[in-house]
Amino acid sequence: MAAANYLRSEDQFLCSLCLDVLTDPVTTSCGHNFCKTCITEHWNTNDRFLCPLCKEAFTTRPDLRVNTLLSEMVSQFRQSAQQDASSSSSEQQVSKPREVPCDVCAGTKLKALKSCLVCLVSYCETHLEPHLTASGLKRHQLIDPVENLDSRMCTKHDKPLKLFCKTDQTCICMLCPVLDHKTHEFVPLKEEYEGQKAKLGKTEAEIQQMIQKRRLKIEEIKRSADLKKQERAEKQAQAFIRELEQEISELMKRRTEVEQLSRFEDHLHLLQSVQTLNTNQPPATRDWTEVSVPPPSYEGTVRRAVAQLEEDLSKEMKKLIKVELRRVQQFAVDVTLDPDTAHPKLILSDDGKQVNHGDVKRKKIPDNPERFSKCFSVLGEQSFSSGRFYFEVQVKGKTGWDLGVARESISRKERIIMSPANGYWTVLLRNGNEYKAPGNRLSLRSQPEKVGVFVNYEDGLVCFYDVDAAALIYSFTSCSFTEKLFLYFSPCPHDGGKNSAPLIISPVRAVD
């Protein structure tokens, strides 16, 4: 209990200059305490003799003597803290090989719990306590324990690396822009870290797509070789497959590296690792687009083989889409409809999860600027200006609907053509079986009963999925998003009761 009491009052034993426990404490005439060495060095480097805390000026340099009473209290505090550390060390884990040890522990090194980027020291649970309780130390930045903290210092100026030079692609300290990088472009580490995180996410998606294409290519080559039934063709196919499998292995290794790197929360560690591994670019691979094993020219055999290949590829693609769906479903958001945007003839459920079209305009509905006046449409209450999000909508029993996202500045008082140029990224159904995207008529194997919509704001990607069939309906790529995006819904006119079923925002459940 004594140690706990000391820790709770530790602020009174800290020097405001070095933010550490006082050493040879001295007291100025204004009543403030400092380490004797700290205040001496402070006055040695200044023309005026001011108190660093209250700024009281002294006409002559004060003759400072060690405060005996305070010195004894500090000594008792240190002894109590050491005893507390000794009694608790047995309950903590001793540092093992490949684990970061505590830099403060004397003798047996305990496992570090955190590393301080200000002190450049790693601490076990006991020695970390002052950073969690002392007001001066609470401002220090703590991260998961890392080794080689000295590498976080500028080798030229001995200052912490806090900036990133975009010109030289290297981490620099606060003095570097003044002395060595005067004409260079530099940004805070955090800003460059966030940019690199986004690039890593895009690279990971590209690598996954490359892996999928090579797996499909292997199946295509195997099928062609089976049809050929010639030794030369089989050897050629085996050589291609070995090369493809090697590329897949390299791609999977790179994907793992990128995935692990993207989890780093330490800004400096991620940036230094990106420069070392060069993971923003997928590894060099062969273009397999035109590579094939020529099949025999037997028309009937070829027709049957092609049909079998299409079936196999369809099954494989369905598996891949299921994996992709499970991944994007992790970004599910809770969506509700915004009644202030709904056309007066639309009927919204009390919980904001369903909408359908009615015959009569609702009474006493204000014609506010956000409300649709010509189109039977409604927006979601939530808006998004970054990141990734996903939602699902039940469309079962409907002969017409529109779904997607729209930018904030769309026109809501007139009828317009829905297209990316006008701020809409949507897919629609007409006449019960005509599926369309802007400028495209879609051919679907089955009629979706539940549609999933995924958006990656930074990558400019909008994807629509048939959730139950685990099939991709359509994708908008290379979109340029510069405004807030809102979720867009239109149940379309009820068509004499044929299209009276509502659109229902459904809770997201992982596909089987």
XYZ file of C-alpha atoms in Angstrom, residues 204 259 263 322-333 388-392 454 508-511:
25
model
C -3.004 -6.621 -51.374
C -0.932 -8.026 -44.880
C -1.149 -4.117 -39.391
C -17.526 -16.524 -51.636
C -14.072 -15.791 -50.227
C -14.317 -12.229 -51.508
C -17.823 -11.827 -50.065
C -16.685 -13.016 -46.630
C -13.876 -10.471 -46.773
C -16.038 -7.470 -47.725
C -18.760 -8.476 -45.234
C -16.268 -7.580 -42.505
C -16.935 -3.942 -43.401
C -20.701 -4.157 -42.792
C -22.344 -0.940 -41.534
C -14.633 0.801 -46.854
C -18.269 -0.123 -46.133
C -20.785 -2.832 -47.058
C -24.555 -3.332 -46.733
C -27.200 -5.811 -47.966
C -19.405 -2.839 -51.190
C -25.369 -9.019 -42.726
C -24.686 -12.709 -42.126
C -21.513 -14.382 -43.388
C -22.035 -16.528 -46.499
